[in-house]
Structures are given as C-alpha cells and as structure tokens.
C-alpha cells in the first residue's frame, strides 16, 4: 500500500519525539545516562519546520530558512552555484568581489556548469505539482506534508536549481536499497549564477522508499539508535562551518571520524607526557601546546583562537581598543563558551581560602568580554551568530596537585564554590582538561562500535 501523507506526518511526528527522548537518555549524566555532551546534532532536536515532500518514488524532508547572517550568495556560502558555459554572474557582483579583494579567491561558492539548457521550473525552483495535504504540530515544531505527481529525482533537481541531476549525479538509491540509509545535505546553499533564485538548505534528508515497511512506526526506536550514532559521528568528524553531504550509510562519515579520533588519542598522550615531564614549564609552553591542539579545550566544539573584539567607537575609558578572549568555543546550534587560560603554576586560592589575584583578574577579563558582547553584538553577529553575554565561560588555571588543598576532593569543592561566586564561570585545572579529553575519547570510541549507542 503506498505511503499516505497522513501516515508520513504521523511517522515524522513520532520520530521527532523518539529522537529527543533517546538523545536525553544519551546525554544524561551517569548512571541515568551515558554522559555524552548535550549538543544539537540534528534539527530534530530544535524547534523546526519540517517540510516533507512525498514524491511518487521517495520522500524528502527539508528544513530551510535559517540562513547564515551574511550575504552567503555573494561570498561565504557554502553554496553550489548553477551557471551556463557563458557565465550569468551579474557584472555588479563581479565588481563587488573585485572591490572587496575577493575576485579569483576561494569564497565558499562553487560554480558548476550545465551542459544543456534547464527547464524553467528547474531554473526557478518550482514544484507546483505538489500541494499541501497535511500539517501537524509536535512539541515545539511543525510538520507539513506536500504530495503530488512528481518523481524524487525531478523534485531534487528543482530544489537545487539543477545542481542535483542535470549537473551532479548524487547516485540516488533505489527502492531496493536498505532502509535508514538516507542521503543527507546539511547547511548548504543552492543558487543560480544570476543570483535571482536561491535556497539555503539547513537540512535535507532523501529516502527512496514509499512502501509501508519503511515507515512502520514500530521500527522508529531502532532507527533512532542508528541515526544518533551517525549524527554524533558527523558532528565530531565533519566540517565545523561548511556544508556537509552524506551519501547513504556509515562509510561516508566513519573514515574521517576514525582519523580524527586517532589524532585525538595522539594529542592526549602528548599532553599527558607534557604534564608529567614538565610540571613547572613556563606558561607559554602550555598555552602554545593548547594553541596547536585546541581540541583538548573541548573535544566537541570548534575552538577559535584569539578572536579580537574591537570597540567600534574607539578606545574605552580604560584605554582599550579591543578585548581578546584566548578562545571562543563554538558548538552546533550557535552555542558558545569563552575560555581564559592562566599559567599552570598559578594558584586558585590563598591559604585563607580566598580567590587569588590571578583568579579575580581572569573573572574581570571575562566580564569585559561579556560586556562587549552585550553592547556590541552587531559587531560580532556575522562571525558569532547567536552569541550572548549569558553564554558560559571557563578559566583554565593551576594543577590538581596545587599544595593549597590536601586532596582533589577539597579542590573540587572549592571550584564548585567559585562557580557560585563568579556567575556562570567554571574553573578547570590543566589536569582536568586531560581527564575530560580521555573521557570524551572513550565515549567517542563507542560510536564506531556496532550496537546500541550508550548501552
């Protein structure tokens, strides 16, 4: 029996709820959960509008509209630009790129050329054969199903203005292919060279099945386990700021995932050796090591070193032209963490238990960064969309072996006290970084092992 719009809407709604429940269990702290980071690794975790296209021979689930906060179709992308042999790029765009010093340089937009003229419906990205059949609400999201007499390949051709199909063969799977091995496109724009037609796809999931077996809700828990493994793997292994195309099964993300996991293991061993053999090394030794291997600051985020926040109105009353965090960690879903590094030999507290001057100074610097973010977000929104003064911060300072405390548990209690004293600022020692990296490595290694994730 062919898949109906109502059945597809019911399946997607049930899938969203099951995916979120499984993600909550996976990210809960032990023993209730597996302790994975609470990252937005899929649009199924965030408030979204899911546009589901039910074609004659397949289904596409799309989330769009959350475009980058810059003119991505001019420069920056990431995007595929459909063009003719004689380029249709407007002269004013070429001139703008030239004036900006970007002409002829990589700008994140990849020109692809059609060998034959494209149909008007493809050029304009129209699919009038599809009409809205069902719209439902689920949790904080909506699901719309559009159906009609159009093939999956034609739908994709029009969604991408001819990029998929006429120009690029993405090897669509057939109806005989395995279930739960969709093609997925993440954070990639498509446009025509004249810039008149464009579409930014935050997420596009392509499945070639319309039979009941593929959409039986009883299979959802098993499918969710497989999809969570894939999504965490892609989040760790994939590009942090570019678009991602994943075709089919785990073969696409597993090799780069394992390569990055092996690299993390080597880095952890080198950092452990540094802590063991050079405990009294100067500040620059540790800071240089972390600058070269920022993955140790947060395995799951994208560390951005030394971003300079320049005051738009000139120097402040304190004489500062800019403030500069040591690192800003960016996570999926536009979440951030500010990082301040201090020398490992600096202590956290005095013998009387009060924060040392170094700790107070670090907290003051973080307050300066947060004040800049609150007052001058417009200066940061293109590079750090969604950043706010409410995002957490971390000070990395001292060693777990600090002599002010007789045991690690005493030191941990004091760090917990500091978290309450300094709003939303946690304190890590350099040894804590090592322990956290080892724990993350062990959890990530489980992703590459067959079986239920987090079992």
Coordinates of C-alpha atoms in Angstrom, one line a residue, residues 26 33-37 229 232-233 236 261 299-300 435-449 452-455:
X26 CA 22.3 9.6 25.9
X33 CA 22.6 8.2 31.0
X34 CA 25.8 7.9 29.1
X35 CA 27.2 11.3 29.7
X36 CA 27.5 12.5 26.1
X37 CA 27.5 16.3 25.5
X229 CA 25.3 7.3 16.1
X232 CA 27.2 12.4 16.7
X233 CA 29.8 10.9 14.4
X236 CA 32.7 15.2 15.6
X261 CA 39.6 10.0 16.9
X299 CA 36.5 17.8 22.0
X300 CA 33.0 18.5 20.8
X435 CA 40.8 13.8 32.3
X436 CA 37.9 15.3 30.2
X437 CA 39.7 14.6 27.0
X438 CA 40.2 11.0 28.0
X439 CA 36.6 10.5 28.9
X440 CA 35.4 12.1 25.7
X441 CA 37.8 9.9 23.7
X442 CA 36.3 6.8 25.4
X443 CA 32.7 7.9 24.6
X444 CA 33.5 8.8 21.1
X445 CA 35.3 5.4 20.5
X446 CA 32.0 3.7 21.3
X447 CA 30.3 5.5 18.4
X448 CA 32.4 3.4 16.0
X449 CA 31.5 0.1 17.6
X452 CA 23.2 0.5 20.6
X453 CA 24.9 3.8 21.4
X454 CA 25.2 4.4 25.1
X455 CA 24.3 0.8 26.0

